[in-house]
Short mmCIF file of C-alpha atoms in Angstrom, two decimals:
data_model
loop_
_atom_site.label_atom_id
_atom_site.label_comp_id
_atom_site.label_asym_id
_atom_site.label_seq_id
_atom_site.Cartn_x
_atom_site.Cartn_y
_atom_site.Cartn_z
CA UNK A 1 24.96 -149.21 -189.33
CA UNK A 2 25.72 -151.66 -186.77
CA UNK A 3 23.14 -153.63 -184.85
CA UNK A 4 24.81 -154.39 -181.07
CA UNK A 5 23.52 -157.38 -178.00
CA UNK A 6 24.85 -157.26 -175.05
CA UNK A 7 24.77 -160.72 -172.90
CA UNK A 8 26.47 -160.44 -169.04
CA UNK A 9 25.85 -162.55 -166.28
CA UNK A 10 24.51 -160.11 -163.41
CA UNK A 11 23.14 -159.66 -160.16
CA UNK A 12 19.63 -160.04 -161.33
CA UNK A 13 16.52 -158.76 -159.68
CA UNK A 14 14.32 -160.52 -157.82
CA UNK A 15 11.58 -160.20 -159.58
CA UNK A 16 12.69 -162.35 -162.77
CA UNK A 17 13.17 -165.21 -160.78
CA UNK A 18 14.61 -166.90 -163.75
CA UNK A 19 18.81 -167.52 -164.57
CA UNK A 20 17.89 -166.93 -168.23
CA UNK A 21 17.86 -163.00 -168.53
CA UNK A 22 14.54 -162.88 -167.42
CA UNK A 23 13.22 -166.24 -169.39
CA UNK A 24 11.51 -168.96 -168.26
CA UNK A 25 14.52 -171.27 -169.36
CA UNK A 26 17.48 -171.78 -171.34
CA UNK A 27 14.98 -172.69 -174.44
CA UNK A 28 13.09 -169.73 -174.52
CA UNK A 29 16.00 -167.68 -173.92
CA UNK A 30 17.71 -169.27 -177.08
CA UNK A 31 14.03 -168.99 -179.25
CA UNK A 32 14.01 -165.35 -178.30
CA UNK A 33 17.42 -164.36 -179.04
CA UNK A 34 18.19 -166.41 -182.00
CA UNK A 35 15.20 -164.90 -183.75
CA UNK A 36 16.20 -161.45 -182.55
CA UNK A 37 19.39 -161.68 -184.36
CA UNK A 38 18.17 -163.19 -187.13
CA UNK A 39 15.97 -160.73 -188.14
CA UNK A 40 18.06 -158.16 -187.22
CA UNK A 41 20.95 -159.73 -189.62
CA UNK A 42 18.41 -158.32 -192.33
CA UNK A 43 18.62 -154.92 -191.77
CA UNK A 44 21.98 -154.07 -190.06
CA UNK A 45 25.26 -154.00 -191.74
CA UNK A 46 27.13 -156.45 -188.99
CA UNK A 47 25.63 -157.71 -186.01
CA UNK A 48 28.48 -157.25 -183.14
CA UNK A 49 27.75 -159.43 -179.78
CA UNK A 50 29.30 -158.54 -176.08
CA UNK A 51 29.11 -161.30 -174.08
CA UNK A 52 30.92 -162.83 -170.92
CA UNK A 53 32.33 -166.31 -171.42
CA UNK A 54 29.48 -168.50 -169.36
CA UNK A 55 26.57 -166.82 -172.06
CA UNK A 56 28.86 -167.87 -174.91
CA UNK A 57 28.49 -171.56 -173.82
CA UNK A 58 25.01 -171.12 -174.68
CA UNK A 59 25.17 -168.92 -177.96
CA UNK A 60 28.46 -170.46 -179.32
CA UNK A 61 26.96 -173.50 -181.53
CA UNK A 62 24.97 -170.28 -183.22
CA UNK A 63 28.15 -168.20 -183.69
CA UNK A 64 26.93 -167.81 -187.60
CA UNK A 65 24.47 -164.98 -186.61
CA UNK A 66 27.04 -163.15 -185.15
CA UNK A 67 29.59 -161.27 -186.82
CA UNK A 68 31.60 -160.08 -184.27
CA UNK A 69 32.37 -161.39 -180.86
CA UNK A 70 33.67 -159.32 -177.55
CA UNK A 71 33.97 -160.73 -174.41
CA UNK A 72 33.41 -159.18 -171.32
CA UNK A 73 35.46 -160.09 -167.71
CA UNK A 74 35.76 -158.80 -164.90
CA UNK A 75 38.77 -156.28 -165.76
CA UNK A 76 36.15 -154.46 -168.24
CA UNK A 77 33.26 -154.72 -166.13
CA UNK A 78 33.65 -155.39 -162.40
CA UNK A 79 31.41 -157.29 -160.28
CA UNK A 80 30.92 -155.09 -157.91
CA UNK A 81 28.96 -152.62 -160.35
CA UNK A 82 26.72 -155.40 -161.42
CA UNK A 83 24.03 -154.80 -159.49
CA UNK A 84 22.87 -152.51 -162.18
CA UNK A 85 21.60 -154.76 -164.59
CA UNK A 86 21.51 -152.59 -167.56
CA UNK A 87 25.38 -152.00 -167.14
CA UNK A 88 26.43 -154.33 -169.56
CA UNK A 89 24.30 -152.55 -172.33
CA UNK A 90 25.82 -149.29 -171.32
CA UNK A 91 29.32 -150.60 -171.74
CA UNK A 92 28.56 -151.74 -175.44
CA UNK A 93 27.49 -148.21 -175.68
CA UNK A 94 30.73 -146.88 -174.87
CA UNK A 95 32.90 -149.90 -177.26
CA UNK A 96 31.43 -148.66 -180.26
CA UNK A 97 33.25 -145.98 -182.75
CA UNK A 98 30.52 -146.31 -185.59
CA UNK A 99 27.02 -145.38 -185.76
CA UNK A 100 24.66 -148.34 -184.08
CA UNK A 101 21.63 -149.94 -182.74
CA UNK A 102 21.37 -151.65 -179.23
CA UNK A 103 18.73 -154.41 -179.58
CA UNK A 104 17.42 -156.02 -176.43
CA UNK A 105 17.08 -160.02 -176.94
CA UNK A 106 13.22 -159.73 -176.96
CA UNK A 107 12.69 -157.06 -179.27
CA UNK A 108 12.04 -158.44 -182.95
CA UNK A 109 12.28 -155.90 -185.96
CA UNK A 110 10.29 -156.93 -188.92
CA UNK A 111 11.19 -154.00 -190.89
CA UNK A 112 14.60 -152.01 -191.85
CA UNK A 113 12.58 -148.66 -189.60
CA UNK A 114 14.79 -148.70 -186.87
CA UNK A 115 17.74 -148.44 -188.36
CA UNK A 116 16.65 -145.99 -190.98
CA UNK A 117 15.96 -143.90 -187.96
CA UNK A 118 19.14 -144.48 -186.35
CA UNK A 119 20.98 -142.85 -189.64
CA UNK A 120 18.76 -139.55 -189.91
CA UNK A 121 18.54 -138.92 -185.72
CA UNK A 122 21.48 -138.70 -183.31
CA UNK A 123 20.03 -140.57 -180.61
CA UNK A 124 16.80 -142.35 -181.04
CA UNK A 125 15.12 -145.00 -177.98
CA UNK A 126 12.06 -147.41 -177.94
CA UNK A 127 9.45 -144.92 -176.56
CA UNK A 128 8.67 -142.26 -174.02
CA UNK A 129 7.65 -143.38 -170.01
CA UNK A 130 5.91 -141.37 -168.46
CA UNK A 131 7.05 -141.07 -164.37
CA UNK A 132 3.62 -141.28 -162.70
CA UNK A 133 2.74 -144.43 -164.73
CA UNK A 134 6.11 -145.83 -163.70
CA UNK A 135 6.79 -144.43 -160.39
CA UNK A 136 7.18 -147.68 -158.65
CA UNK A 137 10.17 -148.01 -161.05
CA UNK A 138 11.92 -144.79 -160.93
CA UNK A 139 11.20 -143.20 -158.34
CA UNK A 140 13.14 -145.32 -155.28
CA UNK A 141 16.26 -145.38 -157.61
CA UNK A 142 16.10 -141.61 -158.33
CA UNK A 143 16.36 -141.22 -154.18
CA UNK A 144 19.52 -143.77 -153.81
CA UNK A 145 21.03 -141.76 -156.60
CA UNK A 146 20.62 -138.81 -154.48
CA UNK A 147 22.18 -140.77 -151.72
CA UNK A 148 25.65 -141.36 -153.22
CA UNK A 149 25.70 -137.85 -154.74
CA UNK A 150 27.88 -136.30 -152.57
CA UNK A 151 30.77 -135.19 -155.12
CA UNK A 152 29.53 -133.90 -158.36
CA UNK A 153 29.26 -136.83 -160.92
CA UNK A 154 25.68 -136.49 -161.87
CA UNK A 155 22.97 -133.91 -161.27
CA UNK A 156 20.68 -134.11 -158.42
CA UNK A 157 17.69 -136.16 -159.52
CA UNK A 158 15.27 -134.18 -157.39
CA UNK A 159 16.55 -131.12 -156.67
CA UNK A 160 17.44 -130.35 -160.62
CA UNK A 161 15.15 -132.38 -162.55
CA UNK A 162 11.24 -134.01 -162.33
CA UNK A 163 11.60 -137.49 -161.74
CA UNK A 164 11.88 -138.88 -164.61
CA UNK A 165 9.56 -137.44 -167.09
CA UNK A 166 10.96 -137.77 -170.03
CA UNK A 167 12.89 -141.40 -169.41
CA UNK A 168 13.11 -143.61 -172.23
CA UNK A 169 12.74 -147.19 -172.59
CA UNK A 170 15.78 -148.89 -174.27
CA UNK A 171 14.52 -151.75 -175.88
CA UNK A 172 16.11 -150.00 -178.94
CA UNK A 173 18.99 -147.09 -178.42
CA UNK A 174 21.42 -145.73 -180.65
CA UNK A 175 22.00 -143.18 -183.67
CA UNK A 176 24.33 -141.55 -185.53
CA UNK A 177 25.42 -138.97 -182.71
CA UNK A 178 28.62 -141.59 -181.43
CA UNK A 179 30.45 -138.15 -179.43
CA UNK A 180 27.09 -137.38 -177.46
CA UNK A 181 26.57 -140.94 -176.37
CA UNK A 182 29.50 -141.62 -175.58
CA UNK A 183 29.91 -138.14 -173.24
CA UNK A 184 26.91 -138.81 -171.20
CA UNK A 185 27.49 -142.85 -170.84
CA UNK A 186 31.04 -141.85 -169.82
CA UNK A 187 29.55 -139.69 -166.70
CA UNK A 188 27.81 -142.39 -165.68
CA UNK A 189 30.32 -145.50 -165.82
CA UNK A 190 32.56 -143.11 -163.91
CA UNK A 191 29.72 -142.83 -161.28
CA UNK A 192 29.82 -146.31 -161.23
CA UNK A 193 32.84 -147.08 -160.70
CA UNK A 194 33.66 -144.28 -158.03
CA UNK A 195 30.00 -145.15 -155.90
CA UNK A 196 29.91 -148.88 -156.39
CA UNK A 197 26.38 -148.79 -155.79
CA UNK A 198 24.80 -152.24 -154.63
CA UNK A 199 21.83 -151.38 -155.72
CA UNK A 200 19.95 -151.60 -159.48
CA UNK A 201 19.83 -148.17 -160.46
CA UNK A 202 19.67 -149.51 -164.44
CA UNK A 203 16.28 -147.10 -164.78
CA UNK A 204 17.51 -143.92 -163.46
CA UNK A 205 21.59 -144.26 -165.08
CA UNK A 206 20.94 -146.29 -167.95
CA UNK A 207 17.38 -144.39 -169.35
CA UNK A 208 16.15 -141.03 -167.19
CA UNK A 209 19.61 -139.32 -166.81
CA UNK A 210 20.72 -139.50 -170.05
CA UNK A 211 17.37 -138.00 -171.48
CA UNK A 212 17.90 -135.16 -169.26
CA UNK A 213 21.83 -134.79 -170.63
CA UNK A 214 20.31 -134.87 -174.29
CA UNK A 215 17.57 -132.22 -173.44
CA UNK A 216 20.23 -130.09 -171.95
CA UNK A 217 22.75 -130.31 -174.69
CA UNK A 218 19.79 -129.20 -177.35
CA UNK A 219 19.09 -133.33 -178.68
CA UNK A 220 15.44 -134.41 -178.91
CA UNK A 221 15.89 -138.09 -178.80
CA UNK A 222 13.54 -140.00 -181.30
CA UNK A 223 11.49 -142.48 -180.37
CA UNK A 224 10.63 -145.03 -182.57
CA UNK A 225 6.95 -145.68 -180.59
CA UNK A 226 5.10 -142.65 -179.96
CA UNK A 227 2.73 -143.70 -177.61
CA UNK A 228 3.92 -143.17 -174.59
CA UNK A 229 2.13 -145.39 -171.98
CA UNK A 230 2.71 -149.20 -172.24
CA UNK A 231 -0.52 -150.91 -173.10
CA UNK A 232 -3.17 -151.81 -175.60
CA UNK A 233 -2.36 -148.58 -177.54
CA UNK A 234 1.46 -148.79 -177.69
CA UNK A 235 1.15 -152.62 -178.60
CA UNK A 236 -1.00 -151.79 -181.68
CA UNK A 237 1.19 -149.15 -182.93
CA UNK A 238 4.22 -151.61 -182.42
CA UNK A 239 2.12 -154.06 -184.25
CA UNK A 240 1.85 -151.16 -187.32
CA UNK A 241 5.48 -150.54 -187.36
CA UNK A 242 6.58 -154.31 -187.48
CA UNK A 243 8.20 -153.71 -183.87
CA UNK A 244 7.90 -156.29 -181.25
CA UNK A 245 8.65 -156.15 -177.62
CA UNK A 246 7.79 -158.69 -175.09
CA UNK A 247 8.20 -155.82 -172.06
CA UNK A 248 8.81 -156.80 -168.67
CA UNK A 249 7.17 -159.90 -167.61
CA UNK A 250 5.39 -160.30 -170.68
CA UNK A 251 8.05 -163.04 -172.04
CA UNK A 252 7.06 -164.93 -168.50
CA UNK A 253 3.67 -165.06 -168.57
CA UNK A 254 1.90 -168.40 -169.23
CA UNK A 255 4.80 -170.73 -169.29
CA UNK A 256 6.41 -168.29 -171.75
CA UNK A 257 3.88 -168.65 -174.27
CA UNK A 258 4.28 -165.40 -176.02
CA UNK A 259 8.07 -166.66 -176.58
CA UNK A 260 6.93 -169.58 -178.50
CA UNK A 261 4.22 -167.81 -180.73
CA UNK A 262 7.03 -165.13 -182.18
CA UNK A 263 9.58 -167.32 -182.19
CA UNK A 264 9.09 -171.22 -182.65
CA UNK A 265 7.31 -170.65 -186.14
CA UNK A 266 9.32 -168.13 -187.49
CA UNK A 267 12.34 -170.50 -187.02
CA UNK A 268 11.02 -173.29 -188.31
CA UNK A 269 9.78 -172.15 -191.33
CA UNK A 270 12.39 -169.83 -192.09
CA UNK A 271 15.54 -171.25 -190.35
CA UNK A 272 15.26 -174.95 -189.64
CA UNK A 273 18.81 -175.22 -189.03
CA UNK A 274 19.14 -173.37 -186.15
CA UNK A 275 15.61 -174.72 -184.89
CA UNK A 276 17.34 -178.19 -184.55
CA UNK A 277 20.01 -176.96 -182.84
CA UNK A 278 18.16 -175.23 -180.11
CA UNK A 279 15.78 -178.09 -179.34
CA UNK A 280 18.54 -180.38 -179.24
#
């Protein structure tokens, strides 16, 4: 089993306001990733790293963690699709040929769980969203998908499905079932690169459609968090399962505090090596 990070330099949204993936700065971006991987070394076969060439600069004097290096240009992934900012993800999707684990950068696993599930399920995500406590979200990119639908590549959002109810969040995607993923990602990088849209449609391409694919082909995808509204409740199940996820704004908040208290300890205690070399 494979555990898989994808790093690409994007048109980010607005609302990170940050050039560090959606960090407060190049430090935080290293504590959180670093121990990501590290702890992730402990449970996955190989770790395999996508990355464009201006990311490496960062990551390269860590290179040990990784076992496997691609590197993404423009010929694989073309600017003008990077508006959606989940579409470097989706292409690592699509590279692989083994059974694996996608593992956002701020998402720590503290026990071998998720990939145990990823070798008994076919696809398996984070958790459940529910649309009406994320409508803000999903909704507005549901109706620009609609817009460039005018040829067949994907379903109607809201003429052939309900907006979203049973999207997934990825801060963990994968599984055994390589064929499946790799049909329904296909659908949508072709929709990508036909529509060109300018727009971040990551929620609606890279989480809600495919759900719907899975649920039409017969596949239940598993979530490893079974609460399924983000909150007190899903934090203190994460909390029993050894899963961490600094979601959305969380990582931000406070000077990037919550960075610092799972990361800067856990590295220097347990890897003081790579501590130096980050606050270099």
């Amino acid at each position: 089993m494979v555990g898989v990070y994808t790093f690409l330099q994007i048109k980010a949204p607005k609302s990170w306001n940050s050039a560090f993936y959606g960090f407060n700065s190049r430090t935080h971006f290293l504590f959180s990733t670093i121990t990501s991987v590290v702890l992730s070394r402990k449970w996955f076969d190989k770790i395999v790293v996508f990355t464009d060439v201006e990311t490496w600069e960062h990551l390269k004097d860590f290179s040990e963690i990784f076992d496997e290096v691609n590197f993404i240009t423009e010929k694989e992934i073309p600017f003008d699709i990077r508006g959606t900012w989940s579409v470097g993800k989706m292409y690592s999707y699509l590279q692989m040929k083994e059974p694996f684990v996608h593992i956002d950068n701020d998402v720590y696993l503290k026990t071998p769980m998720v990939k145990i599930y990823a070798e008994q399920y076919p696809v398996i995500y984070q958790s459940i969203e529910i649309n009406n406590y994320f409508k803000g979200w999903y909704q507005p990119q549901f109706d620009l998908v609609d817009k460039y639908l005018t040829d067949g590549f994907l379903p109607h959002f809201s003429k052939e499905w309900n907006y979203g109810e049973l999207a997934y969040n990825a801060g963990v995607f994968g599984g055994s079932g390589i064929e499946i993923i790799h049909e329904v990602y296909s659908k949508v990088w072709d929709f990508l690169l036909a529509k060109k849209p300018s727009e971040d449609l990551s929620c609606a391409l890279e989480q809600a459609y495919p759900s719907m694919y899975f649920y039409n082909k017969g596949i239940t995808p598993f979530c490893v968090i079974s609460e399924k509204f983000a909150g007190d409740r899903q934090n203190k199940e994460m909390a029993r399962k050894g899963y961490i996820h600094l979601l959305s704004d969380r990582k931000r908040k406070n000077g990037g505090q919550q960075v610092i208290d799972n990361c800067k300890d856990f590295l220097l205690t347990n890897h003081f090596g790579l501590y130096q070399k980050i606050i270099q």
